[in-house]
Amino acid sequence: MSLAAWIRCGWPLTPTTAPMTTESYDFSRCKLCGAAAAAPRYRLKTTTIQVCAACDFHFINQLDVMPTERPEAEVRTLDVVAWNFIEKQLKKNRRLLEQRLALVARHLPLNETECLDIGAGVGLFGHLLQEAGATSFGIEPQLIFRQFAEEKYRLQLRAETIEHPFWQERHAGHFAVVTLWDTLEHLNFPVETLRDAIQVMKPGGLLFLDTPSRDSFYYRISEWSYRLSNGANPLFLNSLYSPKPFRHKQIFTVQQLTDLIERLGLKVVELNRSGLFDSSNKIMLVAQKPGDSAR
Ligand SMILES: [Zn+2]
């Protein structure tokens, strides 16, 4: 996967508390509802999309091996080529991140607010939070991006993913804001990661996330095309999913995502579903943990 895609996409996080591992996962088990009801439906060039007969969740039959599981695979270094490449991508992403910051600021004052960005990439969002007066923590499993965040922004991102005791024990009920920007679709186990993210939120704390929508025109027309062509022409499905490391593994419908968030005990307080022909194809969601005092 390219650095550009890495930066854009954020990171998958593998919960060790989940009753499965990346090596032994049985893909007939639905990653959303847990039923043994998922079967291959769309066979693409490089991967296969499983569909759950119980809840209609779509996910591919591949998982990422995390750097923590295989540290020797992390050979890329932050040389001048990588640095310049990241800088160039950041210029493109800055406006989007500023819009996300404005969304968070619309929901609560940021000054002295404790925030955690899951899938922090090179730390630009965390940096913007700090500029706004917030205290910013970030999770970033990839060493090269942590190095960039440290050198560029003096921001120390953590390698430990959200299921780690560093978060679950030392930061339980701690954060007023947790963000997952463009991250949910990349996670090995999105339900478990969200559950663990909610554990570190304060009562009354807010969760912000965005993720591609399966209700989009592009997705629907691709499914029709696949069926009509007997699999010969899956249109955009080939670009919506990828077996390469840290790429899209699942895409939620608005209903599946809001049901999940509520099942995990949060209340959806703002929801932006992209229109059928909206080119962003994104669901943007803000949800609140029960209780008072987010700050
Ligand atoms: Zn299911």
XYZ file of C-alpha atoms and ligand atoms in Angstrom:
296
model
C 0.000 0.000 0.000
C 1.256 3.463 -0.818
C 2.107 6.042 1.804
C -0.626 8.211 0.346
C -3.226 5.577 0.969
C -1.869 4.964 4.443
C -2.193 8.590 5.359
C -5.648 8.839 3.911
C -6.908 5.715 5.497
C -5.778 5.531 9.101
C -5.134 2.157 10.658
C -6.606 -1.193 11.433
C -6.521 -2.238 15.045
C -6.634 -5.796 16.206
C -8.173 -6.403 19.609
C -6.455 -9.220 21.490
C -9.493 -9.353 23.741
C -11.545 -10.549 20.785
C -12.152 -14.290 20.622
C -10.315 -14.622 17.340
C -6.939 -14.066 15.774
C -5.795 -12.933 12.374
C -4.358 -16.380 11.635
C -7.242 -18.573 12.593
C -10.312 -16.487 11.805
C -13.190 -18.441 10.274
C -14.707 -16.171 7.625
C -18.050 -17.937 7.760
C -18.431 -16.120 11.071
C -19.913 -12.677 10.499
C -17.643 -9.913 11.790
C -20.694 -7.793 12.650
C -23.324 -10.074 14.234
C -21.152 -13.098 15.025
C -23.523 -15.598 13.339
C -21.985 -18.513 11.443
C -23.906 -17.300 8.410
C -21.430 -15.590 6.078
C -20.635 -17.001 2.643
C -18.717 -15.810 -0.418
C -20.892 -13.721 -2.739
C -18.670 -11.429 -4.820
C -15.504 -13.032 -6.140
C -13.249 -10.181 -7.202
C -9.874 -10.223 -8.916
C -7.884 -10.050 -5.721
C -10.318 -10.820 -2.918
C -13.741 -12.242 -2.080
C -16.586 -10.428 -0.336
C -18.413 -12.483 2.270
C -22.072 -11.639 2.890
C -23.867 -12.551 6.114
C -27.268 -14.184 5.613
C -28.319 -13.097 9.109
C -27.485 -9.360 9.012
C -26.331 -8.670 5.419
C -22.893 -7.425 6.496
C -20.255 -7.329 3.711
C -16.582 -8.021 4.502
C -13.628 -9.543 2.702
C -12.033 -12.845 3.631
C -8.685 -11.332 4.603
C -7.202 -9.682 7.689
C -4.095 -7.622 8.336
C -1.109 -8.791 10.276
C -0.310 -5.922 12.616
C 3.230 -4.536 13.034
C 3.032 -5.580 16.687
C 2.510 -9.182 15.567
C 5.362 -9.092 13.054
C 7.776 -6.268 13.937
C 10.423 -7.523 11.476
C 8.095 -6.567 8.594
C 8.424 -2.905 9.559
C 11.461 -2.056 7.481
C 10.476 1.244 5.902
C 12.425 4.191 7.263
C 11.598 7.850 7.388
C 14.114 9.020 4.806
C 13.921 12.262 2.866
C 11.880 10.694 0.054
C 9.265 9.390 2.477
C 9.261 12.705 4.363
C 8.620 14.750 1.230
C 5.953 12.363 0.056
C 4.101 12.606 3.366
C 4.373 16.418 3.335
C 2.810 16.539 -0.115
C -0.095 14.307 0.930
C -0.638 16.372 4.069
C -1.241 19.501 2.028
C -4.097 17.708 0.285
C -5.563 16.354 3.527
C -5.322 19.459 5.681
C -8.634 20.983 4.606
C -10.559 17.796 5.344
C -8.950 17.529 8.770
C -9.794 21.162 9.506
C -13.425 20.435 8.641
C -13.372 17.494 11.031
C -11.884 19.706 13.734
C -14.662 22.262 13.191
C -17.227 19.481 13.592
C -15.726 18.423 16.934
C -15.507 22.050 18.098
C -19.177 22.516 17.250
C -20.054 19.848 19.826
C -17.839 20.858 22.739
C -15.198 23.424 23.705
C -11.781 21.978 22.911
C -9.679 23.907 25.389
C -8.146 21.456 27.913
C -10.308 18.637 26.558
C -8.767 15.142 26.541
C -8.963 13.663 23.036
C -7.891 10.347 21.533
C -7.460 9.883 17.783
C -7.519 6.210 16.778
C -5.774 5.670 13.457
C -3.780 8.866 13.876
C -1.584 8.491 10.780
C 1.167 11.106 10.876
C -0.584 13.089 13.618
C -1.923 16.118 11.784
C -5.368 15.864 13.390
C -3.785 15.530 16.831
C -1.657 18.564 16.052
C -4.728 20.606 15.066
C -6.413 19.539 18.318
C -3.420 20.741 20.294
C -3.399 24.048 18.457
C -7.041 24.391 19.530
C -5.987 23.914 23.165
C -6.956 20.256 23.570
C -4.795 17.527 25.073
C -4.261 15.097 22.271
C -3.416 11.395 22.332
C -3.131 9.243 19.229
C -2.757 5.594 18.309
C -0.552 4.781 15.362
C 0.884 1.270 15.010
C 3.236 2.135 12.132
C 6.664 3.325 13.272
C 7.430 5.591 10.311
C 4.313 7.690 10.946
C 4.987 7.944 14.658
C 8.458 9.171 13.785
C 7.037 11.807 11.437
C 4.527 12.988 14.069
C 7.302 13.279 16.618
C 9.672 15.203 14.351
C 7.139 17.420 12.644
C 4.653 18.149 15.439
C 6.461 17.015 18.616
C 3.501 14.692 19.037
C 4.110 11.314 20.672
C 1.715 8.810 19.174
C 1.343 5.409 20.837
C 1.965 2.072 19.139
C -0.320 0.143 21.490
C -3.731 -0.430 19.921
C -6.909 0.280 21.842
C -7.325 -3.174 23.416
C -3.951 -2.816 25.156
C -3.934 -2.422 28.969
C -2.241 0.957 28.476
C -5.637 2.177 27.265
C -8.118 -0.252 28.801
C -6.671 -0.085 32.319
C -4.825 3.207 32.551
C -7.276 5.291 30.506
C -10.641 3.646 31.233
C -13.382 6.291 31.243
C -10.805 8.974 30.492
C -11.452 10.727 27.174
C -14.065 13.370 26.416
C -13.526 12.865 22.677
C -12.568 9.785 20.660
C -12.195 10.056 16.884
C -11.904 7.398 14.168
C -11.466 9.194 10.859
C -11.559 6.870 7.843
C -10.619 4.011 10.111
C -13.595 1.703 10.681
C -13.463 0.203 7.176
C -9.798 -0.763 7.686
C -10.071 -2.554 11.018
C -9.691 -6.283 11.355
C -12.442 -6.402 13.990
C -14.494 -3.183 13.928
C -17.049 -4.201 16.569
C -14.394 -5.061 19.144
C -12.395 -1.926 18.393
C -15.445 0.291 18.822
C -16.320 -1.492 22.061
C -12.795 -0.925 23.378
C -12.851 2.714 22.198
C -16.085 3.309 24.117
C -14.453 1.859 27.256
C -11.921 4.701 27.311
C -14.597 7.402 26.904
C -15.856 9.434 29.838
C -19.536 9.325 30.709
C -21.075 11.910 28.408
C -18.043 11.664 26.076
C -18.388 11.927 22.327
C -17.361 9.552 19.560
C -16.762 10.977 16.077
C -16.232 8.835 13.012
C -16.573 8.735 9.268
C -16.471 5.746 6.966
C -17.594 4.848 3.427
C -21.283 4.062 2.976
C -22.607 0.898 1.394
C -25.805 2.789 0.566
C -23.912 4.768 -2.059
C -24.848 4.688 -5.714
C -21.385 3.391 -6.599
C -21.750 0.376 -4.359
C -25.301 -0.461 -5.432
C -24.659 -0.163 -9.137
C -21.536 -2.297 -8.744
C -23.582 -5.066 -7.131
C -26.152 -4.919 -9.934
C -23.418 -4.989 -12.541
C -21.747 -7.993 -10.907
C -25.015 -9.925 -10.898
C -26.026 -8.991 -14.435
C -22.606 -9.879 -15.812
C -22.279 -13.098 -13.802
C -19.273 -11.669 -11.999
C -17.450 -10.446 -15.112
C -17.950 -6.766 -14.358
C -17.942 -5.779 -10.670
C -17.401 -2.078 -11.560
C -16.213 -0.282 -8.398
C -16.173 -3.290 -6.066
C -12.551 -3.889 -7.089
C -11.551 -0.469 -5.807
C -13.880 -0.411 -2.789
C -12.152 -3.443 -1.251
C -8.579 -4.652 -1.267
C -6.630 -7.498 0.325
C -3.512 -5.320 0.525
C -2.389 -4.345 4.032
C -4.463 -1.666 5.729
C -7.047 -1.303 2.982
C -10.839 -1.591 3.079
C -12.093 -4.812 4.641
C -15.749 -3.987 5.316
C -18.261 -1.352 4.365
C -21.283 -0.596 6.546
C -24.736 0.574 5.590
C -26.014 3.545 7.580
C -28.495 1.256 9.339
C -25.852 -1.317 10.278
C -23.572 1.369 11.678
C -26.223 3.184 13.705
C -27.603 -0.132 15.020
C -24.098 -1.166 16.078
C -23.382 2.140 17.815
C -26.653 1.847 19.744
C -26.031 -1.814 20.547
C -22.723 -0.712 22.088
C -24.612 1.682 24.362
C -24.127 5.062 22.677
C -26.748 7.487 21.457
C -26.357 8.853 17.928
C -26.500 12.649 18.224
C -25.589 13.605 14.654
C -25.688 11.621 11.445
C -24.748 12.658 7.954
C -25.441 10.019 5.359
C -24.087 10.959 1.991
C -26.710 11.404 -0.668
C -27.068 8.656 -3.250
C -24.940 10.604 -5.727
C -22.651 12.302 -3.224
C -19.099 11.735 -4.442
C -17.754 11.459 -0.889
C -19.877 8.328 -0.272
C -19.295 8.817 3.438
C -21.283 8.272 6.579
C -20.329 10.789 9.269
C -21.550 10.056 12.761
C -21.348 11.621 16.224
C -22.476 9.553 19.209
C -22.557 10.123 22.942
C -21.860 7.839 25.876
C -24.545 7.957 28.570
C -23.854 10.114 31.628
C -22.944 13.732 32.392
C -19.908 15.869 32.090
C -18.020 15.213 28.898
C -15.115 17.403 30.066
Zn -24.084 -10.933 10.351
